[in-house]
Each structure stands twice: as C-alpha cells, then as structure tokens.
Amino acid sequence: MFIQVDKETFPTEDSSVINVRQKLFPEEEKMPLVKYFYKYPLHYPTPVEMQIINTMNPIPVEDAIQPENFMSLLKPYGYDKYELGYCMFPDGSGYVATYRVRPPHITAEMERWYRNWRNLKSKSMVPGHGNLRYKIWNYADHFDHYYVNWKNGSDGIHTTESLDLGAGDRMYDTIRHEFPLSDFGMTDQWMAELKAAGCQLTSHGSYETFDEPGTHLCLSYSRPCPQGGVETRSREWIGWRPENGKLVRDPATKCDLDYLKKVVIHTLVEWEHLYTFLPELYAEYKDQPMDAD
C-alpha cells in the first residue's frame, strides 16, 4: 500500500535543522506525547559525518563486507576499513554501513524500553493515523510502527516510513523478519566470546520485505566504545535474503547509489535524534500504563 503523507515546512535560522515535518491529525495534537514532536529539532548528520558521506563514498567494493561473508561483522574488537558508507556490488545489489555511539547518559534499558514502546499504540490513537510514538523519532520520515501480531516481534515488525527527510518521496511499508544466526555459523562458543567482550546481540539477525518486490538482509550489534559509551555497528545488504539456511540473491530488489545514500543519512539522523529526547521521554512514560497517551 502506497501512503502519501501531508508535510509542512517551518522557518528556522539554523541550517543544521531539518525544517520539514509531517502534519499530525487533530487527535494526535491533543495527546500529551505531542510535545516531543515539536520540542526537539531534528538535525542533519554532523559535518564530519556528511564530509565522509560526500567525499569518501561510494566506498571501494572490495572494502565492503561481501554478502556471503556477512557474519564477519560480528567481532569483539576492531573495525572494518569503512564503518560509514555505501556501494553497489557488480551484480546490482547494494551495501550500507553505519556506525553510531550511544552516549553514556543513555542507558541500555532506555533504548530497550523505547524499542518495545514504539511498537505499541496508546488508547487515543486512531487506526490509519500511524503511531505518534514512532513519529517523534523522526518527524520528517516516520509514520507507523507496530508488532505484526500486536504482542511481540516474533511474527515480524511493521514500519511505514520514507527515507528522504521530507523531500517528497512516498512512504514505504516494510516488515522486518527474524532468522537464526545459527543457520549461518553462529555457535554457542562464538556467542559466549562476544558477550564476554561486552557485546550486546541476540541469536537472530533480520531481513526486510516491502510493499514492492525486494529484500534487505540486516545485521547489527553493540559493544563498549573505547572512548566511552556504546557503539553500534550496522550493515545492510540490499537485494539479499536468508532462505532455508542459505543466502539468496533477490534480483527484484530496486537499488541505486542515490537510494543507498538516503539510507545512510536517514539512519544517522534518526538515531542521533532519539538520544536528544529519550531521557525526558523515558522519565515521563516508563512507569505509566503501556497505553498512555
């Protein structure tokens, strides 16, 4: 289902602020949660991040993690040559690498709480109006987020979003599915070594399907950052999916360099924004009923 959401621009003298946001419904404007939609400005990636994106990309194909080696991302220490970037593989599939650091004042419990809370809707949300809990995470691009079975992620997580920071692209429906990493070589010993080093990950990876043909393979994990906080290393292989314990190329997946760049920038924007409002949001809502407005 294609969704087109009305958006509006607002004046700002700060060129680092994204000045496009979607229009909310009257019912959303009445919710106490709405203050987080307006109070915290959404910012473009930092100048250093944009310098890397604009001058060092696309990265050399040989420096990307090849699809068949996707599990090599999971290591307790060390980095790839490029932790932030994108490229196209010769077969037309794509690669996205993103890196972020969760500041020390943002706890793992805060982030875990929000990852669950954003999938549950409050008592006053109207079907078809999306999820305000998700919209506050990126007011330019985010519309809806929920568990497919309305309880947990075991049957998939549904997302409706655009990726262009309000430039006019349509909203895409996505479902994220889990698959066991053990199908691709993860052992109890390997998992134990990662966790002994402070790495935070589950026994599952994920892949995404859409409201059009195509599949994305996704993998990420977190670990202590040497300079403080927690770093997250994430990768996507655009046009690949796990199937019966094997990695399969999905040639129907649309992919080009402009799209990959959008994915990188969108990902940086949303995570850096979450860390601006999460402490206040968590303090206000963590002890309220799960359907609180």
XYZ file of C-alpha atoms in Angstrom:
293
model
C 0.000 0.000 0.000
C 1.429 3.364 -1.053
C 0.923 6.123 1.504
C 1.406 9.816 0.803
C 1.565 11.935 3.936
C 0.990 15.682 4.054
C 4.059 17.583 5.202
C 4.821 21.183 6.055
C 7.891 23.371 6.281
C 8.613 25.685 9.180
C 11.020 28.636 9.445
C 14.372 28.232 11.166
C 17.636 30.136 11.067
C 19.603 27.019 11.975
C 20.731 25.336 8.754
C 21.511 22.135 10.650
C 17.797 21.663 11.437
C 15.548 19.682 9.102
C 12.620 22.059 8.590
C 10.104 19.621 7.080
C 7.725 17.603 9.208
C 4.527 15.718 8.513
C 1.202 17.171 9.556
C -0.370 15.500 12.546
C -4.017 14.568 12.918
C -6.218 16.588 15.314
C -6.438 13.605 17.695
C -2.619 13.467 17.896
C -2.352 17.189 18.592
C -4.392 16.643 21.784
C -2.100 13.956 23.224
C 0.468 14.894 25.921
C 3.070 12.986 23.888
C 2.830 15.553 21.073
C 5.237 17.895 22.839
C 8.129 15.604 21.830
C 7.154 16.044 18.190
C 7.682 19.809 18.385
C 10.096 20.392 21.276
C 13.195 18.665 19.892
C 14.511 19.831 16.491
C 15.557 17.130 14.043
C 19.119 17.685 12.821
C 21.072 16.633 9.764
C 24.098 14.398 10.413
C 27.147 16.121 11.851
C 29.520 17.993 9.492
C 32.123 15.263 9.945
C 29.627 12.543 9.026
C 28.477 14.484 5.960
C 32.085 15.061 4.902
C 32.663 11.307 4.996
C 29.431 10.602 3.115
C 30.093 13.216 0.435
C 33.827 12.775 -0.149
C 34.588 9.117 0.608
C 31.583 7.442 -0.998
C 30.743 5.208 -2.651
C 33.392 3.145 -0.914
C 35.510 0.636 -2.889
C 33.563 -2.567 -3.405
C 36.479 -4.667 -2.213
C 36.347 -2.902 1.173
C 32.701 -3.785 1.794
C 31.732 -6.955 3.626
C 30.702 -9.268 0.820
C 27.217 -10.769 1.223
C 28.494 -14.306 1.638
C 30.721 -13.098 4.495
C 28.052 -11.073 6.316
C 28.660 -12.856 9.634
C 32.204 -11.479 9.737
C 30.701 -8.227 11.017
C 30.321 -9.836 14.444
C 33.649 -9.454 16.201
C 34.510 -8.354 19.731
C 37.140 -5.791 18.746
C 38.432 -3.938 15.714
C 36.827 -2.228 12.757
C 36.417 -2.516 9.013
C 38.252 -0.099 6.741
C 34.941 1.741 6.249
C 32.444 1.879 9.096
C 30.288 4.518 7.414
C 29.398 4.351 3.733
C 27.723 2.578 0.875
C 28.431 0.990 -2.512
C 26.934 -1.129 -5.286
C 28.146 -4.673 -5.908
C 28.780 -5.739 -9.529
C 25.578 -7.819 -9.566
C 23.416 -4.761 -8.832
C 22.887 -5.397 -5.134
C 23.878 -2.806 -2.555
C 25.732 -2.347 0.712
C 25.193 0.099 3.570
C 27.450 0.539 6.610
C 26.514 2.794 9.518
C 28.165 3.474 12.849
C 26.870 5.324 15.881
C 27.780 5.818 19.535
C 25.175 5.815 22.268
C 26.220 8.442 24.825
C 26.968 7.283 28.381
C 23.865 9.051 29.769
C 21.613 6.894 27.550
C 21.292 3.505 29.196
C 20.695 0.172 27.511
C 17.415 -0.062 29.443
C 16.212 3.263 27.991
C 16.846 2.080 24.453
C 15.379 -1.376 25.078
C 12.256 0.223 26.570
C 11.771 2.529 23.591
C 12.285 -0.258 21.039
C 9.313 -2.067 22.605
C 7.185 1.000 23.432
C 7.299 2.387 19.868
C 5.521 -0.783 18.645
C 2.549 -0.372 20.993
C -0.164 2.207 20.424
C -1.815 4.399 23.028
C -5.514 4.379 23.819
C -6.357 7.503 21.804
C -4.508 6.658 18.596
C -6.864 6.279 15.627
C -6.431 3.358 13.185
C -4.967 4.700 9.959
C -3.299 7.663 11.644
C 0.004 5.921 12.231
C 1.863 5.835 15.553
C 2.848 9.097 17.256
C 5.355 7.183 19.381
C 7.232 6.455 16.168
C 6.648 9.841 14.534
C 8.532 11.648 17.319
C 11.641 9.633 16.432
C 11.896 11.331 13.006
C 9.166 13.880 12.338
C 10.068 14.167 8.659
C 10.002 10.482 7.705
C 8.316 8.247 10.291
C 4.618 7.356 10.178
C 3.756 3.948 11.662
C 5.386 1.133 13.649
C 3.829 -1.927 15.291
C 4.208 -5.621 16.014
C 2.509 -7.668 13.312
C 0.886 -9.848 15.987
C 0.346 -6.838 18.308
C 2.335 -8.534 21.102
C 5.994 -9.027 20.171
C 8.352 -9.237 17.226
C 8.159 -12.994 16.698
C 5.895 -12.619 13.646
C 7.597 -9.507 12.325
C 7.584 -5.755 12.881
C 5.742 -3.439 10.502
C 7.113 0.001 9.606
C 5.762 2.791 7.417
C 8.318 5.475 6.605
C 10.014 7.487 3.895
C 13.791 7.886 3.638
C 14.312 11.335 2.152
C 13.844 13.622 5.197
C 10.659 15.135 3.874
C 11.756 15.831 0.302
C 8.567 14.358 -1.172
C 9.136 10.616 -1.532
C 6.266 8.284 -0.679
C 6.001 6.217 2.478
C 7.109 2.573 2.179
C 5.596 -0.335 4.100
C 8.236 -2.685 5.470
C 8.079 -5.848 7.557
C 11.196 -6.918 9.415
C 11.514 -10.668 9.975
C 13.904 -12.633 12.191
C 16.158 -15.528 11.205
C 18.502 -17.616 13.395
C 22.193 -16.751 13.156
C 22.952 -20.378 13.928
C 21.890 -21.180 10.360
C 24.941 -19.221 9.211
C 27.615 -20.467 11.576
C 26.925 -18.806 14.927
C 27.949 -21.207 17.679
C 27.461 -21.110 21.436
C 31.200 -20.561 21.844
C 31.250 -17.648 19.389
C 28.268 -16.047 21.120
C 29.897 -16.533 24.516
C 33.119 -14.882 23.318
C 31.204 -11.881 22.006
C 29.220 -11.468 25.199
C 32.338 -11.882 27.344
C 33.762 -8.876 25.491
C 30.668 -6.840 26.365
C 28.931 -7.203 23.002
C 25.150 -6.903 23.015
C 23.327 -9.022 20.438
C 20.634 -11.628 20.104
C 20.731 -15.037 18.449
C 18.798 -13.675 15.453
C 19.509 -11.439 12.501
C 16.771 -9.869 10.399
C 15.649 -9.245 6.866
C 13.112 -6.830 5.418
C 10.354 -7.277 2.846
C 8.349 -4.433 1.325
C 5.151 -3.331 -0.393
C 7.043 -3.941 -3.640
C 9.387 -6.762 -4.696
C 12.704 -6.891 -2.893
C 14.561 -7.951 0.249
C 17.224 -6.453 2.527
C 19.476 -8.504 4.804
C 20.226 -6.642 8.058
C 22.724 -7.256 10.850
C 23.877 -5.108 13.743
C 25.205 -5.371 17.271
C 26.536 -3.125 20.025
C 29.657 -3.202 22.163
C 31.590 -0.915 24.524
C 33.166 2.033 22.728
C 36.838 2.545 23.690
C 36.208 6.288 24.101
C 33.118 5.789 26.271
C 29.502 4.934 25.660
C 28.314 2.076 23.479
C 28.996 1.783 19.753
C 26.676 0.086 17.276
C 27.966 -1.359 14.009
C 25.178 -1.942 11.477
C 25.126 -3.286 7.920
C 22.533 -3.891 5.204
C 22.926 -5.971 2.083
C 20.303 -4.674 -0.349
C 18.951 -7.443 -2.573
C 19.767 -10.446 -0.373
C 17.718 -12.639 1.946
C 18.151 -15.771 4.083
C 16.181 -18.758 2.836
C 16.267 -22.229 4.404
C 19.676 -21.606 5.925
C 21.200 -20.195 2.755
C 21.805 -16.675 1.495
C 19.837 -15.974 -1.696
C 20.155 -13.115 -4.165
C 16.857 -11.286 -4.755
C 17.285 -9.592 -8.163
C 13.846 -7.933 -7.971
C 15.159 -5.523 -5.322
C 15.482 -1.926 -6.503
C 18.838 -0.354 -5.707
C 20.967 2.578 -6.831
C 23.568 4.859 -5.280
C 21.096 7.651 -4.516
C 18.911 5.236 -2.557
C 21.858 3.868 -0.579
C 22.977 7.369 0.366
C 19.463 8.150 1.599
C 19.513 5.057 3.812
C 22.821 6.089 5.402
C 21.705 9.655 6.125
C 18.240 8.640 7.360
C 19.771 6.105 9.753
C 22.216 8.605 11.232
C 19.503 11.241 11.630
C 17.014 9.050 13.446
C 19.426 7.551 15.966
C 21.119 10.814 16.837
C 17.687 12.385 17.300
C 16.471 9.602 19.590
C 19.258 10.362 22.036
C 18.137 14.002 22.337
C 14.648 13.301 23.673
C 14.886 9.791 25.132
C 15.935 10.752 28.689
C 12.916 13.027 29.172
C 10.539 10.617 27.415
C 11.717 7.634 29.461
C 11.434 9.503 32.742
C 7.866 10.561 31.928
C 6.455 7.351 30.442
C 8.403 4.354 31.793
C 6.094 3.895 34.792
C 2.844 4.821 33.047
C 0.429 2.238 31.609
C 1.541 0.948 28.220
C -1.494 2.571 26.528
C -0.847 6.035 27.982
C -1.252 8.956 25.595
